[in-house]
Amino acid sequence: MESIATIHQEMRELVEGYQREPQPQILQRLDRGFQRFTQLATLFLVSERDTYYGYFFMSMSFRTNYSTDAIAGILLDVYPPVFEANPLLLFMLSLKEVMYAFCHEVDHVVFNHPAEMVRTNPERDPGLFKLFNYAADASVNDQLNYEIAQGKKFLSPPKGVITSELLAKRFGLSKLAPRQDYLYYFNRIKDRVNASDDSEEASRRSGTAQKNAAPDGRQGQKGFSIGNHTWESASGEDGGDTGALDEMLESATKELLNNVNDLMDEEARSMMPARFTERIAQINEPPRLNWKQLLKQYVGTISAEKLKTRSRLNRRQPMRYDLSGTKESKTLKIAVAIDTSASMDTEQLKSVFTEIFAIVAHRRYEITVIECDDSVQNVYRIKSPEDVKLDVTGRGGTLFSPTISYINDNRYFRDALLIYFTDGFGERRIPRPRTYRNLWIILGPIKHLSVENPYGIVLPMED
């Protein structure tokens, strides 16, 4: 029976022969050999080594591409997803390094790097794209290298593969933690490049892998990149809609991961690494509302009945002066409580009230601001975001009861919406607000809200 090692050696000899004398028939043999190799590699992973990666390759098709300067990559804009490789580069690696490249590409998808690449670089800046590749590669390779140290002896990293250690040396970063997500590395190296006044130096640091490559495609200390990732056939260079690309990559990733999960039985699922099971749970969570969406829903539930009035013309027939116009009979009341002991800065306050006014723009409304720390400090009405007194008073400890008591003692707020902005740290128990609906918006994690029963929905400030 043909072994994976035998096919690998055959492919390597074909590549060396093509380098000596390029002939089309050699490429044809490489195409056929690549298909045989990927079939055996999939069986090898599923039956003997690592079912996690094996199930991914069972959910893909494979093809060669001799025009790319990337060793390998997964294309998500086709179904089923395609694992694409350049055999002339791939089979210059050792067998263990080839398996490393295969697993490397799978983990990029599991870590959601395709969609995150678009989100972090909506303007498609080539420099940021290069930095993203560095960060994403370091995140994936650190994890693979850790697993090799734990016993995955069928993998071996190509010499000079990009890791957190290499990033620290290349960009002059101290205390760079290993095995972090891509965003940690992306922000660290981006800040480092942006801090440089020398644009040539910044350009050198964010240069491509191929620029410094050795003749065999490797880079040694310069940093060896397996793929210059785009995760789509069209490479995203047509100026298409970034939002649509983001959604496509997100959707394709979700479909692939769910297909892989469906192939498994319960025993196989129980052996999956945490990064896979966590991503499966994450992508299948029901959509979460943010506070702006919820406020829109709340506003929509408050009826605004029309009353006839002679003081307005009829909108349908404005020339008929004998017909009455209409006006809303209901004024939308919103009480915005601001915990002045929390760390809301001027820009956050501006952003919050701009959002609120945009949501209520088509209604008659009255917005009351209540500033409170351990007592109510200031109460005033506003008609636009510019009316907000940004130099809020207070900055003492936090108690929620004084604000609730103030609202409950004033019948005006009986049919109002209460929105409470706070960092969450305060009392454990509060009186029930006598308002129409209540929404707590927490500046940090929602678990920081100390109130046992907030009598309303609790959402984070950030989406």
PDB file of N, CA and C in Angstrom, residues 58-148:
ATOM      1  N   MET A  58     -11.810  16.366   5.304  1.00  0.00           N
ATOM      2  CA  MET A  58     -12.919  15.602   4.729  1.00  0.00           C
ATOM      3  C   MET A  58     -14.007  16.524   4.205  1.00  0.00           C
ATOM      4  N   SER A  59     -14.039  17.783   4.681  1.00  0.00           N
ATOM      5  CA  SER A  59     -15.074  18.747   4.297  1.00  0.00           C
ATOM      6  C   SER A  59     -14.621  19.696   3.203  1.00  0.00           C
ATOM      7  N   MET A  60     -13.450  19.444   2.601  1.00  0.00           N
ATOM      8  CA  MET A  60     -12.896  20.344   1.583  1.00  0.00           C
ATOM      9  C   MET A  60     -12.582  19.580   0.301  1.00  0.00           C
ATOM     10  N   SER A  61     -12.392  20.342  -0.765  1.00  0.00           N
ATOM     11  CA  SER A  61     -11.775  19.801  -1.975  1.00  0.00           C
ATOM     12  C   SER A  61     -10.375  20.386  -2.083  1.00  0.00           C
ATOM     13  N   PHE A  62      -9.559  19.826  -2.994  1.00  0.00           N
ATOM     14  CA  PHE A  62      -8.153  20.234  -3.099  1.00  0.00           C
ATOM     15  C   PHE A  62      -7.809  20.553  -4.544  1.00  0.00           C
ATOM     16  N   ARG A  63      -6.966  21.569  -4.716  1.00  0.00           N
ATOM     17  CA  ARG A  63      -6.506  21.880  -6.069  1.00  0.00           C
ATOM     18  C   ARG A  63      -5.148  22.566  -6.008  1.00  0.00           C
ATOM     19  N   THR A  64      -4.464  22.529  -7.149  1.00  0.00           N
ATOM     20  CA  THR A  64      -3.148  23.168  -7.247  1.00  0.00           C
ATOM     21  C   THR A  64      -3.267  24.534  -7.907  1.00  0.00           C
ATOM     22  N   ASN A  65      -2.309  25.386  -7.602  1.00  0.00           N
ATOM     23  CA  ASN A  65      -2.237  26.714  -8.216  1.00  0.00           C
ATOM     24  C   ASN A  65      -0.767  27.094  -8.301  1.00  0.00           C
ATOM     25  N   TYR A  66      -0.210  27.027  -9.521  1.00  0.00           N
ATOM     26  CA  TYR A  66       1.221  27.283  -9.698  1.00  0.00           C
ATOM     27  C   TYR A  66       1.541  28.768  -9.863  1.00  0.00           C
ATOM     28  N   SER A  67       0.518  29.591  -9.931  1.00  0.00           N
ATOM     29  CA  SER A  67       0.751  31.024 -10.138  1.00  0.00           C
ATOM     30  C   SER A  67       0.837  31.803  -8.826  1.00  0.00           C
ATOM     31  N   THR A  68       0.522  31.152  -7.697  1.00  0.00           N
ATOM     32  CA  THR A  68       0.544  31.856  -6.419  1.00  0.00           C
ATOM     33  C   THR A  68       1.912  31.738  -5.767  1.00  0.00           C
ATOM     34  N   ASP A  69       2.302  32.778  -5.039  1.00  0.00           N
ATOM     35  CA  ASP A  69       3.562  32.715  -4.302  1.00  0.00           C
ATOM     36  C   ASP A  69       3.339  32.271  -2.863  1.00  0.00           C
ATOM     37  N   ALA A  70       2.098  31.874  -2.532  1.00  0.00           N
ATOM     38  CA  ALA A  70       1.801  31.310  -1.218  1.00  0.00           C
ATOM     39  C   ALA A  70       1.936  29.795  -1.278  1.00  0.00           C
ATOM     40  N   ILE A  71       2.399  29.199  -0.215  1.00  0.00           N
ATOM     41  CA  ILE A  71       2.532  27.748  -0.175  1.00  0.00           C
ATOM     42  C   ILE A  71       1.166  27.084  -0.184  1.00  0.00           C
ATOM     43  N   ALA A  72       0.253  27.594   0.658  1.00  0.00           N
ATOM     44  CA  ALA A  72      -1.068  26.978   0.764  1.00  0.00           C
ATOM     45  C   ALA A  72      -2.059  27.997   1.314  1.00  0.00           C
ATOM     46  N   GLY A  73      -3.332  27.707   1.159  1.00  0.00           N
ATOM     47  CA  GLY A  73      -4.386  28.569   1.681  1.00  0.00           C
ATOM     48  C   GLY A  73      -5.745  27.914   1.486  1.00  0.00           C
ATOM     49  N   ILE A  74      -6.729  28.354   2.263  1.00  0.00           N
ATOM     50  CA  ILE A  74      -8.094  27.844   2.146  1.00  0.00           C
ATOM     51  C   ILE A  74      -8.977  28.928   1.555  1.00  0.00           C
ATOM     52  N   LEU A  75      -9.679  28.612   0.475  1.00  0.00           N
ATOM     53  CA  LEU A  75     -10.572  29.556  -0.186  1.00  0.00           C
ATOM     54  C   LEU A  75     -11.997  29.303   0.294  1.00  0.00           C
ATOM     55  N   LEU A  76     -12.646  30.349   0.813  1.00  0.00           N
ATOM     56  CA  LEU A  76     -13.958  30.203   1.435  1.00  0.00           C
ATOM     57  C   LEU A  76     -15.107  30.691   0.565  1.00  0.00           C
ATOM     58  N   ASP A  77     -14.823  31.282  -0.590  1.00  0.00           N
ATOM     59  CA  ASP A  77     -15.900  31.835  -1.417  1.00  0.00           C
ATOM     60  C   ASP A  77     -16.406  30.830  -2.441  1.00  0.00           C
ATOM     61  N   VAL A  78     -16.111  29.551  -2.240  1.00  0.00           N
ATOM     62  CA  VAL A  78     -16.630  28.471  -3.078  1.00  0.00           C
ATOM     63  C   VAL A  78     -17.159  27.379  -2.157  1.00  0.00           C
ATOM     64  N   TYR A  79     -18.004  26.495  -2.720  1.00  0.00           N
ATOM     65  CA  TYR A  79     -18.509  25.387  -1.910  1.00  0.00           C
ATOM     66  C   TYR A  79     -18.291  24.077  -2.648  1.00  0.00           C
ATOM     67  N   PRO A  80     -17.717  23.078  -1.979  1.00  0.00           N
ATOM     68  CA  PRO A  80     -17.139  23.180  -0.634  1.00  0.00           C
ATOM     69  C   PRO A  80     -15.865  24.021  -0.662  1.00  0.00           C
ATOM     70  N   PRO A  81     -15.420  24.494   0.500  1.00  0.00           N
ATOM     71  CA  PRO A  81     -14.183  25.265   0.536  1.00  0.00           C
ATOM     72  C   PRO A  81     -13.027  24.500  -0.096  1.00  0.00           C
ATOM     73  N   VAL A  82     -12.089  25.233  -0.669  1.00  0.00           N
ATOM     74  CA  VAL A  82     -10.981  24.622  -1.407  1.00  0.00           C
ATOM     75  C   VAL A  82      -9.672  24.843  -0.657  1.00  0.00           C
ATOM     76  N   PHE A  83      -8.960  23.751  -0.425  1.00  0.00           N
ATOM     77  CA  PHE A  83      -7.587  23.862   0.063  1.00  0.00           C
ATOM     78  C   PHE A  83      -6.690  23.942  -1.165  1.00  0.00           C
ATOM     79  N   GLU A  84      -6.071  25.092  -1.359  1.00  0.00           N
ATOM     80  CA  GLU A  84      -5.268  25.349  -2.555  1.00  0.00           C
ATOM     81  C   GLU A  84      -3.799  25.424  -2.161  1.00  0.00           C
ATOM     82  N   ALA A  85      -2.951  24.831  -2.986  1.00  0.00           N
ATOM     83  CA  ALA A  85      -1.522  24.842  -2.687  1.00  0.00           C
ATOM     84  C   ALA A  85      -0.714  24.923  -3.975  1.00  0.00           C
ATOM     85  N   ASN A  86       0.505  25.425  -3.834  1.00  0.00           N
ATOM     86  CA  ASN A  86       1.467  25.429  -4.930  1.00  0.00           C
ATOM     87  C   ASN A  86       2.474  24.300  -4.656  1.00  0.00           C
ATOM     88  N   PRO A  87       2.334  23.163  -5.346  1.00  0.00           N
ATOM     89  CA  PRO A  87       3.224  22.021  -5.065  1.00  0.00           C
ATOM     90  C   PRO A  87       4.705  22.340  -5.226  1.00  0.00           C
ATOM     91  N   LEU A  88       5.024  23.297  -6.112  1.00  0.00           N
ATOM     92  CA  LEU A  88       6.431  23.648  -6.313  1.00  0.00           C
ATOM     93  C   LEU A  88       7.047  24.243  -5.056  1.00  0.00           C
ATOM     94  N   LEU A  89       6.215  24.836  -4.203  1.00  0.00           N
ATOM     95  CA  LEU A  89       6.679  25.366  -2.916  1.00  0.00           C
ATOM     96  C   LEU A  89       6.409  24.380  -1.782  1.00  0.00           C
ATOM     97  N   LEU A  90       5.221  23.773  -1.813  1.00  0.00           N
ATOM     98  CA  LEU A  90       4.804  22.907  -0.713  1.00  0.00           C
ATOM     99  C   LEU A  90       5.758  21.736  -0.521  1.00  0.00           C
ATOM    100  N   PHE A  91       6.130  21.073  -1.607  1.00  0.00           N
ATOM    101  CA  PHE A  91       6.907  19.844  -1.466  1.00  0.00           C
ATOM    102  C   PHE A  91       8.407  20.082  -1.375  1.00  0.00           C
ATOM    103  N   MET A  92       8.806  21.350  -1.253  1.00  0.00           N
ATOM    104  CA  MET A  92      10.178  21.644  -0.856  1.00  0.00           C
ATOM    105  C   MET A  92      10.329  21.533   0.661  1.00  0.00           C
ATOM    106  N   LEU A  93       9.184  21.444   1.361  1.00  0.00           N
ATOM    107  CA  LEU A  93       9.200  21.250   2.803  1.00  0.00           C
ATOM    108  C   LEU A  93       9.311  19.763   3.115  1.00  0.00           C
ATOM    109  N   SER A  94       9.787  19.454   4.317  1.00  0.00           N
ATOM    110  CA  SER A  94       9.801  18.071   4.771  1.00  0.00           C
ATOM    111  C   SER A  94       8.366  17.605   5.008  1.00  0.00           C
ATOM    112  N   LEU A  95       8.163  16.296   5.166  1.00  0.00           N
ATOM    113  CA  LEU A  95       6.820  15.767   5.361  1.00  0.00           C
ATOM    114  C   LEU A  95       6.166  16.364   6.606  1.00  0.00           C
ATOM    115  N   LYS A  96       6.903  16.441   7.698  1.00  0.00           N
ATOM    116  CA  LYS A  96       6.339  17.010   8.928  1.00  0.00           C
ATOM    117  C   LYS A  96       6.022  18.488   8.748  1.00  0.00           C
ATOM    118  N   GLU A  97       6.838  19.189   7.962  1.00  0.00           N
ATOM    119  CA  GLU A  97       6.570  20.606   7.702  1.00  0.00           C
ATOM    120  C   GLU A  97       5.341  20.787   6.813  1.00  0.00           C
ATOM    121  N   VAL A  98       5.133  19.865   5.857  1.00  0.00           N
ATOM    122  CA  VAL A  98       3.935  19.916   5.019  1.00  0.00           C
ATOM    123  C   VAL A  98       2.691  19.730   5.881  1.00  0.00           C
ATOM    124  N   MET A  99       2.712  18.768   6.803  1.00  0.00           N
ATOM    125  CA  MET A  99       1.578  18.548   7.690  1.00  0.00           C
ATOM    126  C   MET A  99       1.347  19.774   8.581  1.00  0.00           C
ATOM    127  N   TYR A 100       2.413  20.427   8.966  1.00  0.00           N
ATOM    128  CA  TYR A 100       2.318  21.659   9.752  1.00  0.00           C
ATOM    129  C   TYR A 100       1.586  22.742   8.946  1.00  0.00           C
ATOM    130  N   ALA A 101       1.936  22.859   7.661  1.00  0.00           N
ATOM    131  CA  ALA A 101       1.288  23.855   6.800  1.00  0.00           C
ATOM    132  C   ALA A 101      -0.203  23.565   6.660  1.00  0.00           C
ATOM    133  N   PHE A 102      -0.561  22.296   6.517  1.00  0.00           N
ATOM    134  CA  PHE A 102      -1.973  21.928   6.409  1.00  0.00           C
ATOM    135  C   PHE A 102      -2.733  22.344   7.676  1.00  0.00           C
ATOM    136  N   CYS A 103      -2.194  21.982   8.829  1.00  0.00           N
ATOM    137  CA  CYS A 103      -2.866  22.282  10.099  1.00  0.00           C
ATOM    138  C   CYS A 103      -2.894  23.786  10.377  1.00  0.00           C
ATOM    139  N   HIS A 104      -1.839  24.464   9.983  1.00  0.00           N
ATOM    140  CA  HIS A 104      -1.745  25.918  10.124  1.00  0.00           C
ATOM    141  C   HIS A 104      -2.918  26.607   9.435  1.00  0.00           C
ATOM    142  N   GLU A 105      -3.237  26.194   8.208  1.00  0.00           N
ATOM    143  CA  GLU A 105      -4.313  26.837   7.460  1.00  0.00           C
ATOM    144  C   GLU A 105      -5.680  26.568   8.094  1.00  0.00           C
ATOM    145  N   VAL A 106      -5.880  25.371   8.630  1.00  0.00           N
ATOM    146  CA  VAL A 106      -7.150  25.068   9.300  1.00  0.00           C
ATOM    147  C   VAL A 106      -7.355  25.973  10.509  1.00  0.00           C
ATOM    148  N   ASP A 107      -6.318  26.147  11.310  1.00  0.00           N
ATOM    149  CA  ASP A 107      -6.471  26.952  12.524  1.00  0.00           C
ATOM    150  C   ASP A 107      -6.737  28.417  12.219  1.00  0.00           C
ATOM    151  N   HIS A 108      -6.240  28.924  11.098  1.00  0.00           N
ATOM    152  CA  HIS A 108      -6.607  30.290  10.705  1.00  0.00           C
ATOM    153  C   HIS A 108      -8.128  30.424  10.605  1.00  0.00           C
ATOM    154  N   VAL A 109      -8.757  29.434  10.012  1.00  0.00           N
ATOM    155  CA  VAL A 109     -10.210  29.487   9.846  1.00  0.00           C
ATOM    156  C   VAL A 109     -10.912  29.337  11.193  1.00  0.00           C
ATOM    157  N   VAL A 110     -10.447  28.391  12.006  1.00  0.00           N
ATOM    158  CA  VAL A 110     -11.070  28.172  13.315  1.00  0.00           C
ATOM    159  C   VAL A 110     -10.975  29.426  14.177  1.00  0.00           C
ATOM    160  N   PHE A 111      -9.860  30.126  14.115  1.00  0.00           N
ATOM    161  CA  PHE A 111      -9.680  31.354  14.881  1.00  0.00           C
ATOM    162  C   PHE A 111     -10.413  32.553  14.255  1.00  0.00           C
ATOM    163  N   ASN A 112     -11.136  32.323  13.158  1.00  0.00           N
ATOM    164  CA  ASN A 112     -11.949  33.356  12.495  1.00  0.00           C
ATOM    165  C   ASN A 112     -11.103  34.470  11.884  1.00  0.00           C
ATOM    166  N   HIS A 113      -9.891  34.155  11.493  1.00  0.00           N
ATOM    167  CA  HIS A 113      -9.021  35.171  10.902  1.00  0.00           C
ATOM    168  C   HIS A 113      -9.521  35.710   9.563  1.00  0.00           C
ATOM    169  N   PRO A 114     -10.217  34.920   8.713  1.00  0.00           N
ATOM    170  CA  PRO A 114     -10.696  35.493   7.452  1.00  0.00           C
ATOM    171  C   PRO A 114     -11.580  36.717   7.639  1.00  0.00           C
ATOM    172  N   ALA A 115     -12.615  36.611   8.483  1.00  0.00           N
ATOM    173  CA  ALA A 115     -13.506  37.758   8.709  1.00  0.00           C
ATOM    174  C   ALA A 115     -12.806  38.861   9.485  1.00  0.00           C
ATOM    175  N   GLU A 116     -11.959  38.472  10.449  1.00  0.00           N
ATOM    176  CA  GLU A 116     -11.274  39.486  11.260  1.00  0.00           C
ATOM    177  C   GLU A 116     -10.305  40.309  10.419  1.00  0.00           C
ATOM    178  N   MET A 117      -9.730  39.706   9.381  1.00  0.00           N
ATOM    179  CA  MET A 117      -8.831  40.450   8.495  1.00  0.00           C
ATOM    180  C   MET A 117      -9.558  41.642   7.872  1.00  0.00           C
ATOM    181  N   VAL A 118     -10.803  41.436   7.464  1.00  0.00           N
ATOM    182  CA  VAL A 118     -11.579  42.510   6.834  1.00  0.00           C
ATOM    183  C   VAL A 118     -11.969  43.559   7.865  1.00  0.00           C
ATOM    184  N   ARG A 119     -12.365  43.103   9.052  1.00  0.00           N
ATOM    185  CA  ARG A 119     -12.807  44.052  10.080  1.00  0.00           C
ATOM    186  C   ARG A 119     -11.684  44.961  10.557  1.00  0.00           C
ATOM    187  N   THR A 120     -10.474  44.420  10.660  1.00  0.00           N
ATOM    188  CA  THR A 120      -9.368  45.225  11.147  1.00  0.00           C
ATOM    189  C   THR A 120      -8.797  46.152  10.079  1.00  0.00           C
ATOM    190  N   ASN A 121      -9.173  45.925   8.813  1.00  0.00           N
ATOM    191  CA  ASN A 121      -8.600  46.717   7.721  1.00  0.00           C
ATOM    192  C   ASN A 121      -9.653  47.008   6.659  1.00  0.00           C
ATOM    193  N   PRO A 122     -10.738  47.743   7.014  1.00  0.00           N
ATOM    194  CA  PRO A 122     -11.805  47.992   6.036  1.00  0.00           C
ATOM    195  C   PRO A 122     -11.361  48.792   4.825  1.00  0.00           C
ATOM    196  N   GLU A 123     -10.297  49.584   4.963  1.00  0.00           N
ATOM    197  CA  GLU A 123      -9.787  50.372   3.843  1.00  0.00           C
ATOM    198  C   GLU A 123      -8.837  49.567   2.964  1.00  0.00           C
ATOM    199  N   ARG A 124      -8.557  48.342   3.359  1.00  0.00           N
ATOM    200  CA  ARG A 124      -7.674  47.451   2.601  1.00  0.00           C
ATOM    201  C   ARG A 124      -6.290  48.050   2.382  1.00  0.00           C
ATOM    202  N   ASP A 125      -5.759  48.609   3.441  1.00  0.00           N
ATOM    203  CA  ASP A 125      -4.416  49.168   3.410  1.00  0.00           C
ATOM    204  C   ASP A 125      -3.402  48.020   3.322  1.00  0.00           C
ATOM    205  N   PRO A 126      -2.548  48.000   2.283  1.00  0.00           N
ATOM    206  CA  PRO A 126      -1.598  46.886   2.137  1.00  0.00           C
ATOM    207  C   PRO A 126      -0.671  46.732   3.336  1.00  0.00           C
ATOM    208  N   GLY A 127      -0.260  47.857   3.936  1.00  0.00           N
ATOM    209  CA  GLY A 127       0.618  47.780   5.099  1.00  0.00           C
ATOM    210  C   GLY A 127      -0.045  47.094   6.274  1.00  0.00           C
ATOM    211  N   LEU A 128      -1.308  47.442   6.534  1.00  0.00           N
ATOM    212  CA  LEU A 128      -2.037  46.790   7.620  1.00  0.00           C
ATOM    213  C   LEU A 128      -2.291  45.322   7.306  1.00  0.00           C
ATOM    214  N   PHE A 129      -2.500  45.029   6.040  1.00  0.00           N
ATOM    215  CA  PHE A 129      -2.708  43.639   5.639  1.00  0.00           C
ATOM    216  C   PHE A 129      -1.484  42.793   5.986  1.00  0.00           C
ATOM    217  N   LYS A 130      -0.298  43.327   5.737  1.00  0.00           N
ATOM    218  CA  LYS A 130       0.930  42.600   6.063  1.00  0.00           C
ATOM    219  C   LYS A 130       1.069  42.398   7.565  1.00  0.00           C
ATOM    220  N   LEU A 131       0.743  43.451   8.317  1.00  0.00           N
ATOM    221  CA  LEU A 131       0.824  43.341   9.769  1.00  0.00           C
ATOM    222  C   LEU A 131      -0.177  42.324  10.298  1.00  0.00           C
ATOM    223  N   PHE A 132      -1.359  42.293   9.688  1.00  0.00           N
ATOM    224  CA  PHE A 132      -2.354  41.303  10.109  1.00  0.00           C
ATOM    225  C   PHE A 132      -1.822  39.888   9.890  1.00  0.00           C
ATOM    226  N   ASN A 133      -1.185  39.646   8.748  1.00  0.00           N
ATOM    227  CA  ASN A 133      -0.634  38.327   8.476  1.00  0.00           C
ATOM    228  C   ASN A 133       0.415  37.929   9.511  1.00  0.00           C
ATOM    229  N   TYR A 134       1.253  38.881   9.888  1.00  0.00           N
ATOM    230  CA  TYR A 134       2.226  38.603  10.943  1.00  0.00           C
ATOM    231  C   TYR A 134       1.507  38.180  12.222  1.00  0.00           C
ATOM    232  N   ALA A 135       0.515  38.987  12.632  1.00  0.00           N
ATOM    233  CA  ALA A 135      -0.175  38.738  13.901  1.00  0.00           C
ATOM    234  C   ALA A 135      -0.934  37.417  13.873  1.00  0.00           C
ATOM    235  N   ALA A 136      -1.664  37.169  12.771  1.00  0.00           N
ATOM    236  CA  ALA A 136      -2.449  35.942  12.667  1.00  0.00           C
ATOM    237  C   ALA A 136      -1.537  34.711  12.637  1.00  0.00           C
ATOM    238  N   ASP A 137      -0.432  34.797  11.905  1.00  0.00           N
ATOM    239  CA  ASP A 137       0.499  33.674  11.850  1.00  0.00           C
ATOM    240  C   ASP A 137       1.104  33.385  13.224  1.00  0.00           C
ATOM    241  N   ALA A 138       1.465  34.438  13.952  1.00  0.00           N
ATOM    242  CA  ALA A 138       2.051  34.237  15.278  1.00  0.00           C
ATOM    243  C   ALA A 138       1.064  33.549  16.212  1.00  0.00           C
ATOM    244  N   SER A 139      -0.198  33.949  16.147  1.00  0.00           N
ATOM    245  CA  SER A 139      -1.224  33.351  17.000  1.00  0.00           C
ATOM    246  C   SER A 139      -1.388  31.862  16.697  1.00  0.00           C
ATOM    247  N   VAL A 140      -1.475  31.519  15.403  1.00  0.00           N
ATOM    248  CA  VAL A 140      -1.653  30.120  14.999  1.00  0.00           C
ATOM    249  C   VAL A 140      -0.403  29.296  15.296  1.00  0.00           C
ATOM    250  N   ASN A 141       0.763  29.819  14.933  1.00  0.00           N
ATOM    251  CA  ASN A 141       1.991  29.029  15.067  1.00  0.00           C
ATOM    252  C   ASN A 141       2.386  28.816  16.526  1.00  0.00           C
ATOM    253  N   ASP A 142       2.132  29.806  17.373  1.00  0.00           N
ATOM    254  CA  ASP A 142       2.399  29.613  18.800  1.00  0.00           C
ATOM    255  C   ASP A 142       1.607  28.421  19.341  1.00  0.00           C
ATOM    256  N   GLN A 143       0.335  28.329  18.928  1.00  0.00           N
ATOM    257  CA  GLN A 143      -0.510  27.237  19.399  1.00  0.00           C
ATOM    258  C   GLN A 143      -0.012  25.890  18.863  1.00  0.00           C
ATOM    259  N   LEU A 144       0.320  25.838  17.580  1.00  0.00           N
ATOM    260  CA  LEU A 144       0.828  24.591  16.994  1.00  0.00           C
ATOM    261  C   LEU A 144       2.150  24.168  17.642  1.00  0.00           C
ATOM    262  N   ASN A 145       3.038  25.123  17.868  1.00  0.00           N
ATOM    263  CA  ASN A 145       4.323  24.797  18.477  1.00  0.00           C
ATOM    264  C   ASN A 145       4.147  24.297  19.912  1.00  0.00           C
ATOM    265  N   TYR A 146       3.161  24.848  20.615  1.00  0.00           N
ATOM    266  CA  TYR A 146       2.849  24.380  21.962  1.00  0.00           C
ATOM    267  C   TYR A 146       2.369  22.932  21.912  1.00  0.00           C
ATOM    268  N   GLU A 147       1.535  22.605  20.941  1.00  0.00           N
ATOM    269  CA  GLU A 147       1.010  21.239  20.833  1.00  0.00           C
ATOM    270  C   GLU A 147       2.095  20.255  20.412  1.00  0.00           C
ATOM    271  N   ILE A 148       3.055  20.718  19.606  1.00  0.00           N
ATOM    272  CA  ILE A 148       4.197  19.865  19.266  1.00  0.00           C
ATOM    273  C   ILE A 148       4.982  19.523  20.536  1.00  0.00           C
TER     274      ILE A 148
END
